[in-house]
Each structure stands twice: as C-alpha cells, then as structure tokens.
PDB file of C-alpha atoms in Angstrom:
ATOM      1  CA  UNK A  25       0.000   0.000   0.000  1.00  0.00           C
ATOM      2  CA  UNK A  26       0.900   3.522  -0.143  1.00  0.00           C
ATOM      3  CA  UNK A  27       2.296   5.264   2.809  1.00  0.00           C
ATOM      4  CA  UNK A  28       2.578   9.032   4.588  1.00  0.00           C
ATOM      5  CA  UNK A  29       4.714  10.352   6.608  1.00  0.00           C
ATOM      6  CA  UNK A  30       4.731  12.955   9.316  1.00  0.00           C
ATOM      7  CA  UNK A  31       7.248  15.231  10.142  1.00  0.00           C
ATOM      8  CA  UNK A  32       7.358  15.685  13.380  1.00  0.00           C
ATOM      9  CA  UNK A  33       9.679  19.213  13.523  1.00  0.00           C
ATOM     10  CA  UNK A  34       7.063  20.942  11.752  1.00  0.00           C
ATOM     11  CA  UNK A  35       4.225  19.040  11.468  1.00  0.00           C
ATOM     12  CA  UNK A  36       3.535  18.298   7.537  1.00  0.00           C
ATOM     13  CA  UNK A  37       2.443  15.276   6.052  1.00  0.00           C
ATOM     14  CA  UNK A  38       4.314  14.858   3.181  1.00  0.00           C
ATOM     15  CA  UNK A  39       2.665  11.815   0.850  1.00  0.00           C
ATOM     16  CA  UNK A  40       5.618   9.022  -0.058  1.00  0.00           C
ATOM     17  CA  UNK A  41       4.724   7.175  -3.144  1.00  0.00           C
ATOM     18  CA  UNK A  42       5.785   3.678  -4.129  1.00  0.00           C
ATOM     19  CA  UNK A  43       7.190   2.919  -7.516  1.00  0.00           C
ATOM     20  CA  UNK A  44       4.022   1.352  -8.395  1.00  0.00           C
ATOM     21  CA  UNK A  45       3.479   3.220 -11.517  1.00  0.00           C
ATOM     22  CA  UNK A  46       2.219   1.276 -14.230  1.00  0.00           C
ATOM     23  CA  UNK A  47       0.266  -1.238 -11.962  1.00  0.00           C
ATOM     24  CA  UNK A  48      -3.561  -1.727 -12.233  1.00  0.00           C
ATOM     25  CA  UNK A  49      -4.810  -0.938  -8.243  1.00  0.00           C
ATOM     26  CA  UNK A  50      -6.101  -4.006  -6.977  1.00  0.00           C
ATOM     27  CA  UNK A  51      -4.956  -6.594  -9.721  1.00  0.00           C
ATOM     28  CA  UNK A  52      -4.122  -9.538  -8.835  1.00  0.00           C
ATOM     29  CA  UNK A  53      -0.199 -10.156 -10.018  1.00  0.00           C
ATOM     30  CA  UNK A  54       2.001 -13.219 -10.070  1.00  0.00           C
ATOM     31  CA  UNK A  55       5.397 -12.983  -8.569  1.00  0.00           C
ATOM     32  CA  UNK A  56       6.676 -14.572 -11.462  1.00  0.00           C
ATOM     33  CA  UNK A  57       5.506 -12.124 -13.726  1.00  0.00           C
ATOM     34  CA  UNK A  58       7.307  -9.688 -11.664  1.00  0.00           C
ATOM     35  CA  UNK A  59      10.415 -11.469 -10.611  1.00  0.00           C
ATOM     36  CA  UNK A  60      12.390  -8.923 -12.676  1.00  0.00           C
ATOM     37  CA  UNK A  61      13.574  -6.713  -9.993  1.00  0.00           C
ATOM     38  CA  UNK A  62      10.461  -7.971  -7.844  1.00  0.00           C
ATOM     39  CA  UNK A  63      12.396  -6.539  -4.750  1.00  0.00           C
ATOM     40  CA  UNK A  64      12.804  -2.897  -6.088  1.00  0.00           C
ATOM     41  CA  UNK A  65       9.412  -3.068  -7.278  1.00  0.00           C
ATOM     42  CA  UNK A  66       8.392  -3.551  -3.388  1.00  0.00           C
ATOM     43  CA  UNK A  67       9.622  -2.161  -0.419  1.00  0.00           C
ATOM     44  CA  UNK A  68      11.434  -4.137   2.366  1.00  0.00           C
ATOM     45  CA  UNK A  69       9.524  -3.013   5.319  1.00  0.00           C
ATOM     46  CA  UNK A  70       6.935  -4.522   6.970  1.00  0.00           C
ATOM     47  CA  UNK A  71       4.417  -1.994   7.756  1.00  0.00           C
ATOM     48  CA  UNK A  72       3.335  -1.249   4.256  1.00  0.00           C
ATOM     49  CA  UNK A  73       2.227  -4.312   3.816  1.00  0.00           C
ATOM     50  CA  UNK A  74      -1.117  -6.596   4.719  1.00  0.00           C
ATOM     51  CA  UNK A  75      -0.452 -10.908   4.860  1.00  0.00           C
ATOM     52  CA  UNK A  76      -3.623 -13.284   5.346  1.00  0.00           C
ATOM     53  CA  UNK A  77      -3.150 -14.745   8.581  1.00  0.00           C
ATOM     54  CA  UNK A  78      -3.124 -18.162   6.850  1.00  0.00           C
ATOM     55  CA  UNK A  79      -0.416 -17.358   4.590  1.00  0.00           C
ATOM     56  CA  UNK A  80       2.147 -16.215   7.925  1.00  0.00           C
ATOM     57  CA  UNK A  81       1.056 -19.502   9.710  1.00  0.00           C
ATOM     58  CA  UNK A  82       2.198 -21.415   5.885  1.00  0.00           C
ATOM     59  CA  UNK A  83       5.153 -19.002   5.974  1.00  0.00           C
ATOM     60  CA  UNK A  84       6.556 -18.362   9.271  1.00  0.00           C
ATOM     61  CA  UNK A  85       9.203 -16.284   8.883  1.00  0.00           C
ATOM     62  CA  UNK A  86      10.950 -14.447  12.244  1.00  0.00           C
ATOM     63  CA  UNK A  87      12.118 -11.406  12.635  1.00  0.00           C
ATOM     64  CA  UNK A  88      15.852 -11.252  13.257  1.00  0.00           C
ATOM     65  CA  UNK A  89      17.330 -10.325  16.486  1.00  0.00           C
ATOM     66  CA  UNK A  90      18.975  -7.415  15.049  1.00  0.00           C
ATOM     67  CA  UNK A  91      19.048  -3.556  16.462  1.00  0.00           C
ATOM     68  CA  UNK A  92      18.573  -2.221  12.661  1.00  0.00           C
ATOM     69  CA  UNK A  93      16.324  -3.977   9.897  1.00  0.00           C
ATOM     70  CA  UNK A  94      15.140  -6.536  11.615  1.00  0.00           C
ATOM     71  CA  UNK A  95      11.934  -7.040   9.366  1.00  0.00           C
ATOM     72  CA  UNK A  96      14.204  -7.277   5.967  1.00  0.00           C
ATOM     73  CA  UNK A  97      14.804 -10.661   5.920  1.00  0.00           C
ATOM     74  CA  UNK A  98      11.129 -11.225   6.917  1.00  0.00           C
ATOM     75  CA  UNK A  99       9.590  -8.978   4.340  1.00  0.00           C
ATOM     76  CA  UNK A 100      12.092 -10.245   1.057  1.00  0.00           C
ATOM     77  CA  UNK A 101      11.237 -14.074   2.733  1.00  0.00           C
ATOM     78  CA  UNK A 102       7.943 -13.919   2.532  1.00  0.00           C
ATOM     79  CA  UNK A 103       7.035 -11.835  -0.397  1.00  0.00           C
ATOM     80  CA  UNK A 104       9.254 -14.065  -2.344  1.00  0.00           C
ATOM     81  CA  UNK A 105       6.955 -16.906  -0.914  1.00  0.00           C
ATOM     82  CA  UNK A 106       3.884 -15.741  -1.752  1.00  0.00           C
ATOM     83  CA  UNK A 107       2.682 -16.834  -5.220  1.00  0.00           C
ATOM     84  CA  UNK A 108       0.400 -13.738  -6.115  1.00  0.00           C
ATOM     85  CA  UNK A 109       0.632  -9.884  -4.512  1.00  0.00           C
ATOM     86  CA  UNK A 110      -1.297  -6.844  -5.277  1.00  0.00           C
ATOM     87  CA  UNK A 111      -1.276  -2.988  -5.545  1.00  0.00           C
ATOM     88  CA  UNK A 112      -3.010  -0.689  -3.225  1.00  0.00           C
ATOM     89  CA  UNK A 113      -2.674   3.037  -3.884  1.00  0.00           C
ATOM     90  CA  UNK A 114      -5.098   4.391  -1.725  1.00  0.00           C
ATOM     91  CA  UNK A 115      -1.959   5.051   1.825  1.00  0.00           C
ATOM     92  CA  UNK A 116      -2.745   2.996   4.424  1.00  0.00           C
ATOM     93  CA  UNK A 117       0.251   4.201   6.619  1.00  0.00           C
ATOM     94  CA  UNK A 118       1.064   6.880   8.470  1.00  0.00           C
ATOM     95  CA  UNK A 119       4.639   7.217  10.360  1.00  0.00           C
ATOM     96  CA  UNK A 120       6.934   9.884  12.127  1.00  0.00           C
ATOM     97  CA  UNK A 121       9.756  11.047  10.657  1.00  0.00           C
ATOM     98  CA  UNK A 122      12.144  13.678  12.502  1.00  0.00           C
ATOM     99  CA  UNK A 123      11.982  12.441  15.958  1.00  0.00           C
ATOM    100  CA  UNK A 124      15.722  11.896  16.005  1.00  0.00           C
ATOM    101  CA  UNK A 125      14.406   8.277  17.829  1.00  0.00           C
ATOM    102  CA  UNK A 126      14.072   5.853  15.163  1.00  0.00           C
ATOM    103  CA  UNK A 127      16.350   3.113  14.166  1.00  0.00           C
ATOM    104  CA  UNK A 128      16.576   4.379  11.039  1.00  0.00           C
ATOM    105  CA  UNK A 129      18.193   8.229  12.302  1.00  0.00           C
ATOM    106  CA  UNK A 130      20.883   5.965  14.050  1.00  0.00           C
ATOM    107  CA  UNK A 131      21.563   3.060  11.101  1.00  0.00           C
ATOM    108  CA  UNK A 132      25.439   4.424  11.581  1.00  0.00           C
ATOM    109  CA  UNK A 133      25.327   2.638  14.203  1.00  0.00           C
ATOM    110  CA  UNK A 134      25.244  -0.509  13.609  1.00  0.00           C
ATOM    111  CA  UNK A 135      26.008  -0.423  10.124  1.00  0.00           C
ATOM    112  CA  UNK A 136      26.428  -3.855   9.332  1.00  0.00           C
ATOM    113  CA  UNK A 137      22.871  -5.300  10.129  1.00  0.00           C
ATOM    114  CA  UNK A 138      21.343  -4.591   6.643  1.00  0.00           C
ATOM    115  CA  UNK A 139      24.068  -6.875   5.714  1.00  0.00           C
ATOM    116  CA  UNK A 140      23.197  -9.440   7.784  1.00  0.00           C
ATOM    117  CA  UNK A 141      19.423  -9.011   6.911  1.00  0.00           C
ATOM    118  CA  UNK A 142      20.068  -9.630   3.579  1.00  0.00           C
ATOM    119  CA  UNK A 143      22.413 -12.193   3.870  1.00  0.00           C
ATOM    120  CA  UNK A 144      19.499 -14.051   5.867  1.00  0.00           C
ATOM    121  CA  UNK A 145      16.888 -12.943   3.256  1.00  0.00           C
ATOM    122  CA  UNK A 146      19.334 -14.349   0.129  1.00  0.00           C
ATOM    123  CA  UNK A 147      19.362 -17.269   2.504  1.00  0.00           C
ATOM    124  CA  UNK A 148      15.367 -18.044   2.456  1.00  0.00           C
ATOM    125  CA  UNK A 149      15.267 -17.034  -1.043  1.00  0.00           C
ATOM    126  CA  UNK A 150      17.447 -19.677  -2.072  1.00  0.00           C
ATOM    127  CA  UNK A 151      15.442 -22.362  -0.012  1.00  0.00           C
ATOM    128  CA  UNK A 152      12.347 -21.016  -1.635  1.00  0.00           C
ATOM    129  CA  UNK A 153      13.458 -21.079  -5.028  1.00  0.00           C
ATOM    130  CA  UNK A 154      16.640 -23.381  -5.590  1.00  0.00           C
ATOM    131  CA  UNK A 155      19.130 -21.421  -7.307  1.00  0.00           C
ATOM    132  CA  UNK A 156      16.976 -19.679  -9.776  1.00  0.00           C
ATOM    133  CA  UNK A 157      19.020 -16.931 -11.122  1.00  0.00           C
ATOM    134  CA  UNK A 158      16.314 -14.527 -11.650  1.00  0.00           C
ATOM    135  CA  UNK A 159      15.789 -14.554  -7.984  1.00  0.00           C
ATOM    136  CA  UNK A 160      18.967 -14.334  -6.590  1.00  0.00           C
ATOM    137  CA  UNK A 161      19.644 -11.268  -8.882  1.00  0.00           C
ATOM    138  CA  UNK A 162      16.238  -9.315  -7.967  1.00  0.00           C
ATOM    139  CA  UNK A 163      17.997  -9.799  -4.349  1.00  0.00           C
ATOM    140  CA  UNK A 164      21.008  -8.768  -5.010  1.00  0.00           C
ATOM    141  CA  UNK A 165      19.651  -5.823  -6.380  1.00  0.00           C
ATOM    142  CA  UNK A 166      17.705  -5.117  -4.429  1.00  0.00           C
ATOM    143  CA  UNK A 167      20.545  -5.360  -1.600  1.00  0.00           C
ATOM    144  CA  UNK A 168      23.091  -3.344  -3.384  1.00  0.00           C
ATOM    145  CA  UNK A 169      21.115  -0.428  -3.805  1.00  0.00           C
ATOM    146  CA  UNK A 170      19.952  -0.575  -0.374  1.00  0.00           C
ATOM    147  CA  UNK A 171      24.235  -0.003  -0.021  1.00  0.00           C
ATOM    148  CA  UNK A 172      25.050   1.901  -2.166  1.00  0.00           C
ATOM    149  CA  UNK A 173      22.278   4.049  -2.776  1.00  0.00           C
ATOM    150  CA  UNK A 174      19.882   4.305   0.725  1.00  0.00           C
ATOM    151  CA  UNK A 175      22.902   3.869   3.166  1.00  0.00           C
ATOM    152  CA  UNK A 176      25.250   5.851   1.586  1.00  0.00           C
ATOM    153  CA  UNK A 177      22.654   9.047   1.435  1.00  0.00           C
ATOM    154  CA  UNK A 178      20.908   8.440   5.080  1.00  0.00           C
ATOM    155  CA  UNK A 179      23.837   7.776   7.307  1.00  0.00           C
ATOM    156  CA  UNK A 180      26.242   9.963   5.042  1.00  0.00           C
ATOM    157  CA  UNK A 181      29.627   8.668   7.535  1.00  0.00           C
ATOM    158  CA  UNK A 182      32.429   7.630   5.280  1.00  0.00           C
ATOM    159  CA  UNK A 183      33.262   5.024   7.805  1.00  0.00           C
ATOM    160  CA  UNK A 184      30.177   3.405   8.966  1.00  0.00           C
ATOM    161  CA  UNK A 185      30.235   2.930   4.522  1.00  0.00           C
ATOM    162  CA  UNK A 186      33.642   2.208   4.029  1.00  0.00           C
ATOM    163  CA  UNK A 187      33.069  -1.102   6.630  1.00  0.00           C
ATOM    164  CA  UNK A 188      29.834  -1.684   4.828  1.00  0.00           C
ATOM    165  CA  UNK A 189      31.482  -1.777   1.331  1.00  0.00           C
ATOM    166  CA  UNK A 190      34.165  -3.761   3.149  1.00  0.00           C
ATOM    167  CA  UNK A 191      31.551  -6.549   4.481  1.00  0.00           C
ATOM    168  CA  UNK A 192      29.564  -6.349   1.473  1.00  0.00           C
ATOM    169  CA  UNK A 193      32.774  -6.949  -0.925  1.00  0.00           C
ATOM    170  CA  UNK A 194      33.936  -9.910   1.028  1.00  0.00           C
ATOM    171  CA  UNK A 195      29.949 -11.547   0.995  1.00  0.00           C
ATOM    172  CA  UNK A 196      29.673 -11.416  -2.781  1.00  0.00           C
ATOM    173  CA  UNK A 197      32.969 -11.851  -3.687  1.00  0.00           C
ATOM    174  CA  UNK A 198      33.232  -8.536  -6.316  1.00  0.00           C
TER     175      UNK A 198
END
C-alpha cells in the first residue's frame, strides 16, 4: 500500500509514493511475472504491507534479532513466498519522521545489520526457489542499492560505509 509520513519538527504530512506506476490498483499479479527486480518493485519493510493470517502460519518467517532492519529478511522471505501480490494506492500508513528516535536516524550505528538481513533474506530465497538466477539477482539488487544508494545518502559517515562496502565486498565476492 501507499504510505505518509509525518514530520514531526514541523508538522507536515508529506505523501511518499511507491514505484508502483504502471500497476492496475487491486490486480491480482504473479510474482513470477514480476520477478524482474520484484524486490525494487516492493519495499522491504513490513508496515506497508497486509499478509492473510493463513499465509504467515504457511510461511513463518521471524524477525531477526537485530538492532537495525530486523523485518528485511522477513519482508524479502515472505514476499518471495507468496505466489500472487497486489497494488493498493489508496496510503494505508502513516509514520513519524524527525523524531531523532528511530532506528533508522541511528543506522550508523550498527552499520552492518542490513548486511546481515540480507544475507538471511538471500538465505530463504534460495530455499524457496533453488538457485533460480532470476531470484537471486532481484535480491542482489535489491541489496546493493539498499548499499550503495539508501545507506550511503541516510547515514552519510564515510566510515560506517567504508566497513559496509568492506563486508559487502567480502559476501559477494566482487
């Protein structure tokens, strides 16, 4: 679904759009058709997104034990499990941004759990779907622009993304 947010320093809501241009609202899709870079198609959070309850019990996928994206390897796990998904433009979500609290505002941090998220992720991906190279590259992607393009901008500290580089060089051996 789409999703707001609200700043909280000067209390806007500014409206956050999802690259789901081109999509027919509430279509039925199936992940195959959109296995092409399924993963940048979708976001990797959790709270954008609705699961029938059945589905989770099929699917039960954790949430790591991690201070910073916890829900990635959840979210890429089981939307790569599902067999059909489906648009919903009107936003369903509302969340604070500007509080200077969330996990997000301190990813520099612990800059190498998005790694490890992914690296779990990759890891149920591959159980799901053998080693289907269309799958492995929509998350791999998916997980280098989440480096190079997401962490890079929001924690802007050249050595919180020089060790994340590092980690990520080593992992997929580039």
């Amino acid at each position: 679904c789409e999703r707001e947010s609200f700043n909280s320093k000067d209390n806007r809501t500014l409206y956050i759009g999802r690259k789901y241009h081109g999509f027919e609202e509430d279509r039925v899709y199936f992940t195959q058709e959109l296995v092409d870079g399924y993963f940048n198609l979708v976001s990797v959070v959790c709270w954008d997104k609705m699961f029938r309850y059945s589905f989770l019990q099929a699917n039960p996928y954790e949430f790591q034990n991690l201070r910073h994206c916890n829900d990635v390897a959840f979210v890429c796990s089981t939307m790569a499990a599902a067999k059909t998904v489906c648009f919903v433009k009107e936003s369903l979500v509302r969340y604070r941004i500007g509080t200077g609290t969330s996990t997000q505002d301190k990813a520099v941090n612990f800059p190498l759990c998005a790694l490890e998220a992914f690296g779990k992720a990759r890891e149920n991906i591959f159980h799901l779907h053998g080693s289907d190279y269309k799958w492995q590259k929509t998350i791999d992607s998916r997980c280098a622009d989440a480096f190079f393009n997401t962490f890079q901008k929001d924690v802007n500290d050249d050595k919180a993304c020089k060790e994340v580089y590092d980690a990520f060089k080593n992992q997929y051996e580039i």
